[in-house]
PDB file of C-alpha atoms in Angstrom:
ATOM      1  CA  MET A   1      94.941  80.774 125.185  1.00  0.00           C
ATOM      2  CA  GLN A   2      94.908  79.534 121.678  1.00  0.00           C
ATOM      3  CA  TRP A   3      96.956  81.067 118.724  1.00  0.00           C
ATOM      4  CA  ARG A   4      96.342  80.272 115.090  1.00  0.00           C
ATOM      5  CA  PRO A   5      98.869  81.216 112.361  1.00  0.00           C
ATOM      6  CA  PHE A   6      98.036  83.590 109.537  1.00  0.00           C
ATOM      7  CA  ARG A   7      99.250  85.045 106.331  1.00  0.00           C
ATOM      8  CA  LEU A   8      97.922  88.288 104.971  1.00  0.00           C
ATOM      9  CA  ALA A   9      98.740  89.456 101.370  1.00  0.00           C
ATOM     10  CA  LEU A  10      99.115  93.463 101.027  1.00  0.00           C
ATOM     11  CA  PRO A  11      97.131  94.494  98.130  1.00  0.00           C
ATOM     12  CA  GLN A  12      99.843  96.709  96.699  1.00  0.00           C
ATOM     13  CA  GLY A  13     103.414  96.222  97.616  1.00  0.00           C
ATOM     14  CA  LEU A  14     104.532  98.865  99.956  1.00  0.00           C
ATOM     15  CA  VAL A  15     108.416 100.139  98.719  1.00  0.00           C
ATOM     16  CA  THR A  16     110.041 102.086 101.348  1.00  0.00           C
ATOM     17  CA  ALA A  17     113.972 102.479 102.111  1.00  0.00           C
ATOM     18  CA  ARG A  18     114.091  99.283 103.834  1.00  0.00           C
ATOM     19  CA  GLY A  19     112.771  97.503 101.158  1.00  0.00           C
ATOM     20  CA  ARG A  20     109.474  96.095  99.538  1.00  0.00           C
ATOM     21  CA  LEU A  21     106.686  94.708 101.927  1.00  0.00           C
ATOM     22  CA  VAL A  22     104.546  92.250 100.250  1.00  0.00           C
ATOM     23  CA  GLU A  23     102.932  90.244 103.094  1.00  0.00           C
ATOM     24  CA  LYS A  24     102.747  90.145 106.745  1.00  0.00           C
ATOM     25  CA  ARG A  25     102.768  86.815 108.792  1.00  0.00           C
ATOM     26  CA  GLY A  26     102.022  86.093 112.481  1.00  0.00           C
ATOM     27  CA  TRP A  27      99.350  84.525 114.892  1.00  0.00           C
ATOM     28  CA  LEU A  28      96.299  85.550 115.898  1.00  0.00           C
ATOM     29  CA  LEU A  29      95.545  85.260 119.644  1.00  0.00           C
ATOM     30  CA  ARG A  30      92.174  84.186 121.557  1.00  0.00           C
ATOM     31  CA  LEU A  31      92.210  84.338 125.302  1.00  0.00           C
ATOM     32  CA  ARG A  32      89.051  82.806 127.345  1.00  0.00           C
ATOM     33  CA  SER A  33      88.444  84.119 130.828  1.00  0.00           C
ATOM     34  CA  ALA A  34      87.191  81.639 133.718  1.00  0.00           C
ATOM     35  CA  GLU A  35      84.026  83.396 133.295  1.00  0.00           C
ATOM     36  CA  GLY A  36      83.747  82.821 129.703  1.00  0.00           C
ATOM     37  CA  GLY A  37      84.769  86.205 128.446  1.00  0.00           C
ATOM     38  CA  LEU A  38      86.757  86.277 125.243  1.00  0.00           C
ATOM     39  CA  GLY A  39      89.929  88.566 124.292  1.00  0.00           C
ATOM     40  CA  TRP A  40      91.434  88.878 121.175  1.00  0.00           C
ATOM     41  CA  GLY A  41      95.152  89.898 120.031  1.00  0.00           C
ATOM     42  CA  GLU A  42      97.438  89.744 117.043  1.00  0.00           C
ATOM     43  CA  ALA A  43     101.150  89.033 116.884  1.00  0.00           C
ATOM     44  CA  ALA A  44     102.727  90.095 113.719  1.00  0.00           C
ATOM     45  CA  PRO A  45     106.151  91.619 113.394  1.00  0.00           C
ATOM     46  CA  LEU A  46     106.677  94.272 110.791  1.00  0.00           C
ATOM     47  CA  ASP A  47     110.194  93.074 110.052  1.00  0.00           C
ATOM     48  CA  GLY A  48     109.198  89.595 109.308  1.00  0.00           C
ATOM     49  CA  ARG A  49     111.244  88.024 112.229  1.00  0.00           C
ATOM     50  CA  LEU A  50     108.855  85.144 113.419  1.00  0.00           C
ATOM     51  CA  GLU A  51     110.897  83.091 115.231  1.00  0.00           C
ATOM     52  CA  PRO A  52     111.560  85.136 118.413  1.00  0.00           C
ATOM     53  CA  LEU A  53     107.949  85.320 118.714  1.00  0.00           C
ATOM     54  CA  ALA A  54     107.544  81.506 118.279  1.00  0.00           C
ATOM     55  CA  GLN A  55     110.175  80.878 120.806  1.00  0.00           C
ATOM     56  CA  ALA A  56     108.349  83.228 123.427  1.00  0.00           C
ATOM     57  CA  MET A  57     105.052  81.638 123.098  1.00  0.00           C
ATOM     58  CA  ALA A  58     106.307  77.898 123.669  1.00  0.00           C
ATOM     59  CA  ALA A  59     107.995  79.435 126.648  1.00  0.00           C
ATOM     60  CA  LEU A  60     104.919  80.847 128.156  1.00  0.00           C
ATOM     61  CA  GLY A  61     102.976  77.354 127.523  1.00  0.00           C
ATOM     62  CA  GLU A  62      99.192  76.501 126.565  1.00  0.00           C
ATOM     63  CA  GLN A  63      97.405  77.780 129.914  1.00  0.00           C
ATOM     64  CA  PRO A  64      99.485  80.074 132.010  1.00  0.00           C
ATOM     65  CA  PRO A  65      97.783  82.159 134.694  1.00  0.00           C
ATOM     66  CA  ARG A  66      97.006  85.543 134.559  1.00  0.00           C
ATOM     67  CA  HIS A  67      99.999  86.638 136.917  1.00  0.00           C
ATOM     68  CA  GLN A  68     102.574  84.840 134.865  1.00  0.00           C
ATOM     69  CA  LEU A  69     101.342  86.853 131.885  1.00  0.00           C
ATOM     70  CA  GLU A  70     101.293  89.917 133.320  1.00  0.00           C
ATOM     71  CA  ALA A  71     105.051  89.581 134.754  1.00  0.00           C
ATOM     72  CA  ALA A  72     106.210  88.124 131.035  1.00  0.00           C
ATOM     73  CA  LEU A  73     104.876  91.251 129.093  1.00  0.00           C
ATOM     74  CA  PRO A  74     107.860  93.594 129.473  1.00  0.00           C
ATOM     75  CA  ALA A  75     110.286  90.740 128.222  1.00  0.00           C
ATOM     76  CA  LEU A  76     108.333  89.611 125.609  1.00  0.00           C
ATOM     77  CA  PRO A  77     108.808  90.720 121.571  1.00  0.00           C
ATOM     78  CA  PRO A  78     106.888  93.487 121.139  1.00  0.00           C
ATOM     79  CA  PRO A  79     104.481  92.233 118.564  1.00  0.00           C
ATOM     80  CA  LEU A  80     103.945  89.484 121.292  1.00  0.00           C
ATOM     81  CA  ALA A  81     103.247  91.653 124.032  1.00  0.00           C
ATOM     82  CA  PHE A  82     100.821  93.594 122.027  1.00  0.00           C
ATOM     83  CA  ALA A  83      98.839  90.582 121.628  1.00  0.00           C
ATOM     84  CA  LEU A  84      98.623  89.390 125.038  1.00  0.00           C
ATOM     85  CA  GLY A  85      97.974  92.994 126.637  1.00  0.00           C
ATOM     86  CA  ALA A  86      95.496  93.759 123.956  1.00  0.00           C
ATOM     87  CA  ALA A  87      93.576  90.491 124.812  1.00  0.00           C
ATOM     88  CA  LEU A  88      93.905  91.153 128.660  1.00  0.00           C
ATOM     89  CA  ALA A  89      92.515  94.654 128.320  1.00  0.00           C
ATOM     90  CA  GLU A  90      89.616  93.278 126.343  1.00  0.00           C
ATOM     91  CA  LEU A  91      88.735  91.207 128.928  1.00  0.00           C
ATOM     92  CA  ASP A  92      89.059  93.941 131.667  1.00  0.00           C
ATOM     93  CA  GLY A  93      86.691  95.848 129.959  1.00  0.00           C
ATOM     94  CA  LEU A  94      88.743  98.072 128.108  1.00  0.00           C
ATOM     95  CA  PRO A  95      88.184 100.169 126.425  1.00  0.00           C
ATOM     96  CA  GLN A  96      85.137 100.317 127.727  1.00  0.00           C
ATOM     97  CA  ARG A  97      83.626  97.805 125.613  1.00  0.00           C
ATOM     98  CA  ARG A  98      82.939 100.413 122.964  1.00  0.00           C
ATOM     99  CA  TRP A  99      85.178 100.719 119.951  1.00  0.00           C
ATOM    100  CA  LEU A 100      85.467 104.101 118.496  1.00  0.00           C
ATOM    101  CA  ALA A 101      85.647 104.677 114.748  1.00  0.00           C
ATOM    102  CA  ALA A 102      88.783 106.059 113.098  1.00  0.00           C
ATOM    103  CA  PRO A 103      89.049 109.558 112.087  1.00  0.00           C
ATOM    104  CA  ALA A 104      89.732 110.355 108.193  1.00  0.00           C
ATOM    105  CA  SER A 105      93.068 109.167 107.399  1.00  0.00           C
ATOM    106  CA  ALA A 106      96.064 110.743 105.537  1.00  0.00           C
ATOM    107  CA  ARG A 107      96.414 109.544 102.110  1.00  0.00           C
ATOM    108  CA  LEU A 108      99.494 107.272 101.498  1.00  0.00           C
ATOM    109  CA  LEU A 109     101.222 107.766  98.100  1.00  0.00           C
ATOM    110  CA  PRO A 110     103.592 105.249  96.501  1.00  0.00           C
ATOM    111  CA  ALA A 111     107.181 105.954  96.368  1.00  0.00           C
ATOM    112  CA  GLY A 112     108.835 107.516  93.202  1.00  0.00           C
ATOM    113  CA  PRO A 113     106.811 108.946  90.058  1.00  0.00           C
ATOM    114  CA  ALA A 114     103.780 107.118  90.669  1.00  0.00           C
ATOM    115  CA  ALA A 115     103.131 109.682  93.640  1.00  0.00           C
ATOM    116  CA  LEU A 116     102.386 112.274  91.196  1.00  0.00           C
ATOM    117  CA  GLU A 117      99.335 110.367  89.477  1.00  0.00           C
ATOM    118  CA  ALA A 118      98.083 108.969  92.807  1.00  0.00           C
ATOM    119  CA  LEU A 119      97.953 112.643  94.104  1.00  0.00           C
ATOM    120  CA  ALA A 120      95.864 113.615  90.995  1.00  0.00           C
ATOM    121  CA  GLY A 121      93.553 110.649  91.620  1.00  0.00           C
ATOM    122  CA  ALA A 122      93.485 111.533  94.884  1.00  0.00           C
ATOM    123  CA  GLN A 123      92.363 114.991  94.387  1.00  0.00           C
ATOM    124  CA  LYS A 124      89.177 113.954  92.370  1.00  0.00           C
ATOM    125  CA  GLN A 125      88.170 111.637  95.443  1.00  0.00           C
ATOM    126  CA  PRO A 126      88.126 112.872  98.787  1.00  0.00           C
ATOM    127  CA  ALA A 127      88.859 110.745 101.842  1.00  0.00           C
ATOM    128  CA  ALA A 128      85.353 109.463 103.383  1.00  0.00           C
ATOM    129  CA  GLY A 129      84.822 111.848 106.169  1.00  0.00           C
ATOM    130  CA  MET A 130      87.288 114.590 105.142  1.00  0.00           C
ATOM    131  CA  ASP A 131      86.058 117.846 103.564  1.00  0.00           C
ATOM    132  CA  PRO A 132      89.149 118.967 101.411  1.00  0.00           C
ATOM    133  CA  LEU A 133      87.909 122.671 101.504  1.00  0.00           C
ATOM    134  CA  ALA A 134      87.632 122.829 105.282  1.00  0.00           C
ATOM    135  CA  ALA A 135      90.629 121.304 107.106  1.00  0.00           C
ATOM    136  CA  GLY A 136      92.527 120.223 103.827  1.00  0.00           C
ATOM    137  CA  PRO A 137      93.969 116.584 102.842  1.00  0.00           C
ATOM    138  CA  VAL A 138      96.990 115.285 104.253  1.00  0.00           C
ATOM    139  CA  PHE A 139      99.209 113.316 101.934  1.00  0.00           C
ATOM    140  CA  LYS A 140     102.174 111.126 103.291  1.00  0.00           C
ATOM    141  CA  TRP A 141     105.113 110.489 100.714  1.00  0.00           C
ATOM    142  CA  LYS A 142     107.778 107.704 101.163  1.00  0.00           C
ATOM    143  CA  VAL A 143     111.372 109.114 100.322  1.00  0.00           C
ATOM    144  CA  ALA A 144     114.907 107.800 100.513  1.00  0.00           C
ATOM    145  CA  VAL A 145     114.025 105.009  97.968  1.00  0.00           C
ATOM    146  CA  LEU A 146     115.481 106.385  94.694  1.00  0.00           C
ATOM    147  CA  PRO A 147     118.655 108.673  93.878  1.00  0.00           C
ATOM    148  CA  ASP A 148     118.580 111.691  95.744  1.00  0.00           C
ATOM    149  CA  ALA A 149     118.752 114.114  93.023  1.00  0.00           C
ATOM    150  CA  GLU A 150     115.631 112.148  91.292  1.00  0.00           C
ATOM    151  CA  GLU A 151     113.772 112.542  94.476  1.00  0.00           C
ATOM    152  CA  ARG A 152     114.323 116.172  94.794  1.00  0.00           C
ATOM    153  CA  GLN A 153     113.097 116.799  91.295  1.00  0.00           C
ATOM    154  CA  LEU A 154     109.813 114.653  92.119  1.00  0.00           C
ATOM    155  CA  LEU A 155     109.397 117.045  95.302  1.00  0.00           C
ATOM    156  CA  GLU A 156     109.675 119.829  93.205  1.00  0.00           C
ATOM    157  CA  LEU A 157     106.803 118.755  90.852  1.00  0.00           C
ATOM    158  CA  LEU A 158     104.941 117.539  93.841  1.00  0.00           C
ATOM    159  CA  LEU A 159     105.007 120.673  95.752  1.00  0.00           C
ATOM    160  CA  ARG A 160     103.858 122.082  92.517  1.00  0.00           C
ATOM    161  CA  ARG A 161     100.850 119.954  92.194  1.00  0.00           C
ATOM    162  CA  LEU A 162      99.655 120.155  96.004  1.00  0.00           C
ATOM    163  CA  PRO A 163      96.568 121.905  96.842  1.00  0.00           C
ATOM    164  CA  PRO A 164      97.220 124.916  98.852  1.00  0.00           C
ATOM    165  CA  ARG A 165      95.458 124.042 101.663  1.00  0.00           C
ATOM    166  CA  ALA A 166      97.050 120.455 101.712  1.00  0.00           C
ATOM    167  CA  LEU A 167      99.596 119.064 104.193  1.00  0.00           C
ATOM    168  CA  LEU A 168     102.482 116.946 103.347  1.00  0.00           C
ATOM    169  CA  ARG A 169     104.136 114.282 105.591  1.00  0.00           C
ATOM    170  CA  LEU A 170     107.646 112.934 103.961  1.00  0.00           C
ATOM    171  CA  ASP A 171     109.032 109.600 105.461  1.00  0.00           C
ATOM    172  CA  ALA A 172     112.462 108.753 105.037  1.00  0.00           C
ATOM    173  CA  ASN A 173     112.269 105.893 106.897  1.00  0.00           C
ATOM    174  CA  GLY A 174     115.888 106.480 108.359  1.00  0.00           C
ATOM    175  CA  GLY A 175     117.273 105.990 105.034  1.00  0.00           C
ATOM    176  CA  TRP A 176     119.149 109.114 104.730  1.00  0.00           C
ATOM    177  CA  ASP A 177     122.903 110.141 105.973  1.00  0.00           C
ATOM    178  CA  ARG A 178     123.225 113.506 107.760  1.00  0.00           C
ATOM    179  CA  ALA A 179     124.150 115.418 104.483  1.00  0.00           C
ATOM    180  CA  THR A 180     121.060 114.371 102.451  1.00  0.00           C
ATOM    181  CA  ALA A 181     118.816 114.721 105.611  1.00  0.00           C
ATOM    182  CA  TRP A 182     120.203 118.260 106.172  1.00  0.00           C
ATOM    183  CA  GLY A 183     119.774 119.359 102.545  1.00  0.00           C
ATOM    184  CA  TRP A 184     116.113 118.434 102.444  1.00  0.00           C
ATOM    185  CA  ALA A 185     116.001 120.270 105.775  1.00  0.00           C
ATOM    186  CA  GLU A 186     117.060 123.510 104.270  1.00  0.00           C
ATOM    187  CA  ARG A 187     114.723 123.125 101.479  1.00  0.00           C
ATOM    188  CA  LEU A 188     111.519 122.249 103.401  1.00  0.00           C
ATOM    189  CA  ALA A 189     112.241 124.629 106.523  1.00  0.00           C
ATOM    190  CA  ALA A 190     110.208 127.587 105.238  1.00  0.00           C
ATOM    191  CA  GLU A 191     107.662 125.206 103.382  1.00  0.00           C
ATOM    192  CA  PRO A 192     104.311 125.637 104.987  1.00  0.00           C
ATOM    193  CA  ARG A 193     102.387 122.738 103.898  1.00  0.00           C
ATOM    194  CA  LEU A 194     105.217 120.280 105.237  1.00  0.00           C
ATOM    195  CA  GLN A 195     103.406 118.773 108.429  1.00  0.00           C
ATOM    196  CA  TRP A 196     106.732 117.246 109.330  1.00  0.00           C
ATOM    197  CA  LEU A 197     109.575 115.247 108.140  1.00  0.00           C
ATOM    198  CA  GLU A 198     109.450 111.647 109.601  1.00  0.00           C
ATOM    199  CA  GLN A 199     112.470 109.604 110.685  1.00  0.00           C
ATOM    200  CA  PRO A 200     115.064 111.353 108.421  1.00  0.00           C
ATOM    201  CA  LEU A 201     118.307 109.744 109.951  1.00  0.00           C
ATOM    202  CA  PRO A 202     118.630 106.037 111.242  1.00  0.00           C
ATOM    203  CA  PRO A 203     117.457 105.332 114.504  1.00  0.00           C
ATOM    204  CA  ALA A 204     120.955 104.653 115.587  1.00  0.00           C
ATOM    205  CA  ASP A 205     121.650 108.060 114.996  1.00  0.00           C
ATOM    206  CA  GLY A 206     120.265 109.883 118.270  1.00  0.00           C
ATOM    207  CA  ALA A 207     122.941 112.534 118.282  1.00  0.00           C
ATOM    208  CA  GLY A 208     122.159 113.480 114.324  1.00  0.00           C
ATOM    209  CA  LEU A 209     118.574 113.549 115.033  1.00  0.00           C
ATOM    210  CA  GLU A 210     119.087 116.023 117.736  1.00  0.00           C
ATOM    211  CA  ALA A 211     121.715 118.185 115.948  1.00  0.00           C
ATOM    212  CA  LEU A 212     119.002 118.374 113.042  1.00  0.00           C
ATOM    213  CA  ALA A 213     116.177 119.571 115.572  1.00  0.00           C
ATOM    214  CA  ARG A 214     118.549 122.168 116.975  1.00  0.00           C
ATOM    215  CA  GLN A 215     119.505 123.513 113.673  1.00  0.00           C
ATOM    216  CA  PHE A 216     116.115 123.632 112.490  1.00  0.00           C
ATOM    217  CA  PRO A 217     113.765 124.373 115.074  1.00  0.00           C
ATOM    218  CA  HIS A 218     110.949 125.408 113.065  1.00  0.00           C
ATOM    219  CA  LEU A 219     110.936 122.050 111.020  1.00  0.00           C
ATOM    220  CA  PRO A 220     108.747 119.527 112.486  1.00  0.00           C
ATOM    221  CA  ILE A 221     110.515 116.144 112.706  1.00  0.00           C
ATOM    222  CA  ALA A 222     108.709 113.167 113.827  1.00  0.00           C
ATOM    223  CA  LEU A 223     110.182 109.805 115.019  1.00  0.00           C
ATOM    224  CA  ASP A 224     109.184 106.463 114.157  1.00  0.00           C
ATOM    225  CA  GLU A 225     111.577 103.689 113.885  1.00  0.00           C
ATOM    226  CA  SER A 226     113.478 105.165 116.756  1.00  0.00           C
ATOM    227  CA  LEU A 227     110.585 104.696 119.067  1.00  0.00           C
ATOM    228  CA  GLN A 228     110.312 101.237 117.998  1.00  0.00           C
ATOM    229  CA  SER A 229     114.544 100.208 118.301  1.00  0.00           C
ATOM    230  CA  GLN A 230     114.958 102.508 121.159  1.00  0.00           C
ATOM    231  CA  PRO A 231     111.624 102.885 123.442  1.00  0.00           C
ATOM    232  CA  GLN A 232     113.181 105.356 125.914  1.00  0.00           C
ATOM    233  CA  TRP A 233     112.840 107.804 122.745  1.00  0.00           C
ATOM    234  CA  ARG A 234     109.089 107.926 123.650  1.00  0.00           C
ATOM    235  CA  GLU A 235     109.879 109.609 126.865  1.00  0.00           C
ATOM    236  CA  ARG A 236     112.740 111.920 125.280  1.00  0.00           C
ATOM    237  CA  TRP A 237     111.506 113.016 122.050  1.00  0.00           C
ATOM    238  CA  PRO A 238     109.416 116.532 122.392  1.00  0.00           C
ATOM    239  CA  GLY A 239     108.062 116.439 118.777  1.00  0.00           C
ATOM    240  CA  TRP A 240     105.771 114.405 117.007  1.00  0.00           C
ATOM    241  CA  GLN A 241     106.162 110.666 117.639  1.00  0.00           C
ATOM    242  CA  VAL A 242     104.328 108.018 114.858  1.00  0.00           C
ATOM    243  CA  ARG A 243     103.065 105.432 117.389  1.00  0.00           C
ATOM    244  CA  ARG A 244     102.533 101.763 115.761  1.00  0.00           C
ATOM    245  CA  PRO A 245     100.590 100.068 118.364  1.00  0.00           C
ATOM    246  CA  SER A 246     100.978  96.735 116.883  1.00  0.00           C
ATOM    247  CA  GLN A 247     104.502  96.972 116.974  1.00  0.00           C
ATOM    248  CA  GLU A 248     105.460  98.518 120.308  1.00  0.00           C
ATOM    249  CA  GLY A 249     104.100  95.966 122.769  1.00  0.00           C
ATOM    250  CA  ASP A 250     101.230  96.221 125.606  1.00  0.00           C
ATOM    251  CA  PRO A 251      98.940  98.840 124.234  1.00  0.00           C
ATOM    252  CA  ARG A 252      97.700  99.733 127.688  1.00  0.00           C
ATOM    253  CA  PRO A 253      99.981 102.422 128.644  1.00  0.00           C
ATOM    254  CA  LEU A 254      99.469 104.305 125.231  1.00  0.00           C
ATOM    255  CA  LEU A 255      95.891 103.945 126.021  1.00  0.00           C
ATOM    256  CA  ALA A 256      96.214 105.526 129.185  1.00  0.00           C
ATOM    257  CA  ALA A 257      98.336 108.236 127.689  1.00  0.00           C
ATOM    258  CA  LEU A 258      95.924 109.356 124.811  1.00  0.00           C
ATOM    259  CA  GLU A 259      93.037 109.029 127.111  1.00  0.00           C
ATOM    260  CA  GLN A 260      94.836 111.649 129.494  1.00  0.00           C
ATOM    261  CA  GLY A 261      95.454 113.904 126.615  1.00  0.00           C
ATOM    262  CA  ARG A 262      99.062 113.073 125.624  1.00  0.00           C
ATOM    263  CA  PRO A 263      99.926 115.712 122.581  1.00  0.00           C
ATOM    264  CA  HIS A 264     102.243 115.159 119.617  1.00  0.00           C
ATOM    265  CA  LEU A 265     101.210 111.344 119.295  1.00  0.00           C
ATOM    266  CA  MET A 266     100.203 110.344 115.710  1.00  0.00           C
ATOM    267  CA  LEU A 267      98.728 106.601 115.371  1.00  0.00           C
ATOM    268  CA  SER A 268      99.842 104.764 112.044  1.00  0.00           C
ATOM    269  CA  THR A 269      99.183 101.337 110.751  1.00  0.00           C
ATOM    270  CA  GLY A 270     101.313  98.388 110.848  1.00  0.00           C
ATOM    271  CA  PHE A 271      99.051  96.602 108.012  1.00  0.00           C
ATOM    272  CA  GLU A 272      96.985  94.505 110.562  1.00  0.00           C
ATOM    273  CA  THR A 273      94.130  92.418 110.348  1.00  0.00           C
ATOM    274  CA  GLY A 274      90.802  93.402 111.747  1.00  0.00           C
ATOM    275  CA  ILE A 275      91.699  92.182 115.557  1.00  0.00           C
ATOM    276  CA  ALA A 276      94.640  94.748 115.893  1.00  0.00           C
ATOM    277  CA  ALA A 277      92.914  97.412 113.565  1.00  0.00           C
ATOM    278  CA  ARG A 278      90.231  97.765 116.183  1.00  0.00           C
ATOM    279  CA  TRP A 279      92.827  98.940 118.535  1.00  0.00           C
ATOM    280  CA  LEU A 280      94.579 101.410 115.959  1.00  0.00           C
ATOM    281  CA  ALA A 281      90.996 102.840 115.086  1.00  0.00           C
ATOM    282  CA  HIS A 282      89.911 103.493 118.584  1.00  0.00           C
ATOM    283  CA  LEU A 283      93.330 104.808 119.783  1.00  0.00           C
ATOM    284  CA  ALA A 284      93.601 107.041 116.671  1.00  0.00           C
ATOM    285  CA  ALA A 285      89.723 108.424 117.555  1.00  0.00           C
ATOM    286  CA  LEU A 286      91.432 109.270 121.111  1.00  0.00           C
ATOM    287  CA  GLN A 287      94.035 110.866 119.468  1.00  0.00           C
ATOM    288  CA  ALA A 288      91.782 112.866 117.262  1.00  0.00           C
ATOM    289  CA  GLN A 289      89.798 114.327 120.605  1.00  0.00           C
ATOM    290  CA  GLY A 290      93.278 115.378 122.080  1.00  0.00           C
ATOM    291  CA  PRO A 291      95.004 118.614 122.303  1.00  0.00           C
ATOM    292  CA  THR A 292      96.785 117.892 118.838  1.00  0.00           C
ATOM    293  CA  PRO A 293      94.529 116.445 116.464  1.00  0.00           C
ATOM    294  CA  ALA A 294      96.282 114.781 113.415  1.00  0.00           C
ATOM    295  CA  ALA A 295      95.266 112.631 110.875  1.00  0.00           C
ATOM    296  CA  PRO A 296      96.410 109.376 111.490  1.00  0.00           C
ATOM    297  CA  GLY A 297      98.396 106.809 109.071  1.00  0.00           C
ATOM    298  CA  LEU A 298      95.749 103.686 108.157  1.00  0.00           C
ATOM    299  CA  ALA A 299      96.998 103.577 104.344  1.00  0.00           C
ATOM    300  CA  PRO A 300      93.418 103.584 103.090  1.00  0.00           C
ATOM    301  CA  GLY A 301      93.416 101.452  99.910  1.00  0.00           C
ATOM    302  CA  TRP A 302      96.885  99.513 100.877  1.00  0.00           C
ATOM    303  CA  GLN A 303      94.995  97.476 103.834  1.00  0.00           C
ATOM    304  CA  PRO A 304      93.701  93.722 103.367  1.00  0.00           C
ATOM    305  CA  ALA A 305      90.429  93.296 102.181  1.00  0.00           C
ATOM    306  CA  GLY A 306      87.603  90.181 103.150  1.00  0.00           C
ATOM    307  CA  ARG A 307      87.199  88.540 106.181  1.00  0.00           C
ATOM    308  CA  LEU A 308      90.513  88.982 107.681  1.00  0.00           C
ATOM    309  CA  ALA A 309      89.847  92.812 107.760  1.00  0.00           C
ATOM    310  CA  SER A 310      86.457  92.223 109.427  1.00  0.00           C
ATOM    311  CA  ALA A 311      85.856  94.746 112.803  1.00  0.00           C
ATOM    312  CA  ASP A 312      84.271  91.445 114.283  1.00  0.00           C
ATOM    313  CA  PRO A 313      87.181  89.488 115.685  1.00  0.00           C
ATOM    314  CA  ALA A 314      85.439  86.126 115.338  1.00  0.00           C
ATOM    315  CA  GLN A 315      85.229  86.426 111.964  1.00  0.00           C
ATOM    316  CA  VAL A 316      88.930  87.156 111.449  1.00  0.00           C
ATOM    317  CA  TRP A 317      89.514  83.966 113.578  1.00  0.00           C
ATOM    318  CA  GLN A 318      87.202  81.728 111.335  1.00  0.00           C
ATOM    319  CA  ALA A 319      89.248  83.357 108.264  1.00  0.00           C
ATOM    320  CA  VAL A 320      92.277  81.523 109.606  1.00  0.00           C
ATOM    321  CA  ALA A 321      90.765  78.286 110.758  1.00  0.00           C
ATOM    322  CA  PRO A 322      92.924  75.332 110.443  1.00  0.00           C
TER     323      PRO A 322
END
């Protein structure tokens, strides 16, 4: 079992209600079987907290046996459990030694007024593999970043310029209080182009999220951060779930769920290297073949480039060679 540290600079700093994300750091994993096979993994938390991962990696040791790794997985920090579960799955021949290509992604708009210019530019350049006249493009806009009154004005401008066949996802990243979330819900409840309102309240306010869903039964509400901090919500929440494989632990249960056709799961990026991006693309492709297909959130234009983004894990590994 070999680990290599990496640092990944994002081409564009991503502004959300939780701050600005400009880089990711973590470790790449190369796991070799007794037969010489290779499994690859990536452990890189979005919150930037590396110390818990480093401590857990040290506790595992350099060459733990397979049964010890499997037993340790449930208690490991989720990004580290993802790396190990991904590598073990690959050694076992999952997913069937075939990596599916990702379907066309939703377009990520920048926060604030820049969203209007980005929307105009995106309409001139349709996403690869997407016919905007057929299914219609999907856009995602980060909110809860500016003062609420200012963002409400921007929302009206955005809706005015949004194509009739387009869909819009709004992501508050848990940055609203109840009064603000209710105000947006009242405005958007009858908006046919709203695909969903994502994480309108903090993960800790589970009662508020359930109350919002009850009061606005026709308003699609998706959870994201709640699923990371409180995994029990993955079985509890009946609506859309934004799943970030690289941040939620061993990917094998999610792989099995998608292969069995579980509905209302949307796959989203944690801004991965090419090693974890293979998993994200494959899982997103399975989702697209399921009963509730939805464009994944792959953030085209915001992802890293170069050898770190290669689909060949050996190239990614070499890109961070000491």
